[in-house]
Amino acid sequence: MRRARATLIAILLVGMAVTASAGDMTLTRTGELYRVAPSEDGLVLSHRLSDGSVTTSLIPQTAGIAATSVQVGVDELTGAVYVMWQDGSELDARIDIAWHLDETWTGPFTIAGADGTAAENPQLMLDRVVTEVEEEGETFEFATTFLHLSWWNFVEDRDDGTAYLASVSLDEAGNPLVQEGALIEEALANIIAASPNKEVEAITTHYAH
């Protein structure tokens, strides 16, 4: 059942025709490889450039965690790297996320689980939507990048649970788009909480603008 849950969530995201998929590694169109792997100090993001050189960065506050189902995605427009993982297992499982931009980490934040429920099998993808608008004979393009997050949430081990899918728009710098003055972690949590959730046969998507 757990394997079926992970497969079903992956099918949902692939069906959205997103442009950048994730796993514990991802390759950009320019040949740069990003990978997240565990170490004694915590989760480490490695970035292999097309010339073969490699840089690494430790994700803060990940030492000693039991991370599984690690996901990494890259917004090639801004260079922002997003990492999502499951911490713990069974009824203690939760989903955490962090992102790296301009040599600085934001997070990690818990977006599911650790609230009396458990969450597992996270999936992460990015999608860039371009809209064309014609005005006075000219065509203008407006683009928005979305960070799609999905996971399985359940209360009891024998509970089949519910699939969650949340889509968060990103600003021009690559950060989740939140209201001015709002704390990123609180705003992200509110966006996730507001995402419609139904049984997987009728799952819907919430776009936060």
Short mmCIF file of C-alpha atoms in Angstrom, two decimals, residues 88-189:
data_model
loop_
_atom_site.label_atom_id
_atom_site.label_comp_id
_atom_site.label_asym_id
_atom_site.label_seq_id
_atom_site.Cartn_x
_atom_site.Cartn_y
_atom_site.Cartn_z
CA GLY A 88 10.73 9.71 10.54
CA SER A 89 8.46 6.81 9.68
CA GLU A 90 5.03 5.33 10.31
CA LEU A 91 2.94 7.50 12.67
CA ASP A 92 5.95 9.73 13.47
CA ALA A 93 6.53 10.68 9.82
CA ARG A 94 6.45 14.34 8.78
CA ILE A 95 7.36 16.34 5.67
CA ASP A 96 10.00 19.10 5.77
CA ILE A 97 11.12 21.57 3.11
CA ALA A 98 14.03 23.99 2.68
CA TRP A 99 15.37 26.03 -0.23
CA HIS A 100 18.73 27.47 -1.22
CA LEU A 101 18.99 30.85 -2.94
CA ASP A 102 21.90 33.30 -3.23
CA GLU A 103 24.11 31.00 -1.12
CA THR A 104 21.59 31.12 1.76
CA TRP A 105 19.27 28.43 3.12
CA THR A 106 15.71 29.17 4.18
CA GLY A 107 14.13 26.59 6.46
CA PRO A 108 13.71 23.77 7.00
CA PHE A 109 10.01 24.04 7.80
CA THR A 110 7.55 21.25 8.57
CA ILE A 111 4.61 21.44 6.16
CA ALA A 112 2.78 18.22 7.05
CA GLY A 113 2.66 15.85 9.99
CA ALA A 114 3.81 16.60 13.57
CA ASP A 115 0.27 17.80 14.33
CA GLY A 116 -1.40 14.59 15.44
CA THR A 117 -1.23 13.22 11.90
CA ALA A 118 1.53 11.56 9.90
CA ALA A 119 2.74 12.45 6.40
CA GLU A 120 4.86 10.46 3.97
CA ASN A 121 5.91 9.93 0.33
CA PRO A 122 6.62 13.58 -0.59
CA GLN A 123 6.94 14.62 -4.24
CA LEU A 124 8.18 17.96 -5.58
CA MET A 125 8.12 19.49 -9.05
CA LEU A 126 8.36 22.93 -10.65
CA ASP A 127 6.30 24.32 -13.49
CA ARG A 128 6.58 27.60 -15.41
CA VAL A 129 3.30 28.86 -16.86
CA VAL A 130 3.45 31.48 -19.63
CA THR A 131 0.37 33.52 -20.52
CA GLU A 132 0.17 35.66 -23.65
CA VAL A 133 -1.90 38.85 -23.62
CA GLU A 134 -2.59 40.98 -26.70
CA GLU A 135 -2.94 44.73 -26.24
CA GLU A 136 -3.07 47.36 -28.97
CA GLY A 137 -1.71 44.94 -31.54
CA GLU A 138 1.21 43.83 -29.38
CA THR A 139 1.64 40.52 -27.61
CA PHE A 140 2.97 40.46 -24.06
CA GLU A 141 4.07 37.39 -22.14
CA PHE A 142 3.57 36.97 -18.40
CA ALA A 143 5.22 34.01 -16.69
CA THR A 144 4.73 32.48 -13.25
CA THR A 145 6.72 29.64 -11.73
CA PHE A 146 4.87 27.23 -9.45
CA LEU A 147 6.33 24.93 -6.82
CA HIS A 148 4.13 21.83 -6.68
CA LEU A 149 4.22 19.83 -3.44
CA SER A 150 2.37 16.59 -2.77
CA TRP A 151 2.34 13.99 0.00
CA TRP A 152 0.17 11.39 1.70
CA ASN A 153 -1.41 12.23 5.05
CA PHE A 154 -2.97 9.76 7.47
CA VAL A 155 -4.03 9.47 11.10
CA GLU A 156 -3.74 5.77 11.82
CA ASP A 157 -1.44 3.16 10.35
CA ARG A 158 -4.40 1.24 8.95
CA ASP A 159 -5.96 4.43 7.54
CA ASP A 160 -5.71 4.69 3.73
CA GLY A 161 -5.14 8.43 4.17
CA THR A 162 -5.58 11.38 1.84
CA ALA A 163 -3.34 12.73 -0.93
CA TYR A 164 -2.49 16.43 -0.65
CA LEU A 165 -1.41 18.62 -3.54
CA ALA A 166 -0.40 22.28 -3.04
CA SER A 167 0.94 24.64 -5.69
CA VAL A 168 2.78 27.74 -4.48
CA SER A 169 3.72 30.55 -6.86
CA LEU A 170 7.26 31.94 -6.68
CA ASP A 171 8.35 35.55 -6.89
CA GLU A 172 10.93 36.88 -9.37
CA ALA A 173 13.74 35.99 -6.95
CA GLY A 174 12.59 32.40 -6.53
CA ASN A 175 11.03 32.65 -3.07
CA PRO A 176 7.47 31.52 -2.30
CA LEU A 177 5.20 34.48 -3.00
CA VAL A 178 3.75 35.83 0.24
CA GLN A 179 2.10 39.03 1.34
CA GLU A 180 4.40 41.92 2.21
CA GLY A 181 5.54 41.76 5.81
CA ALA A 182 4.47 38.15 6.31
CA LEU A 183 6.89 35.58 7.67
CA ILE A 184 7.75 33.10 4.93
CA GLU A 185 7.34 30.04 7.15
CA GLU A 186 3.90 31.17 8.41
CA ALA A 187 2.67 32.17 4.97
CA LEU A 188 3.84 28.89 3.46
CA ALA A 189 2.06 26.97 6.20
#
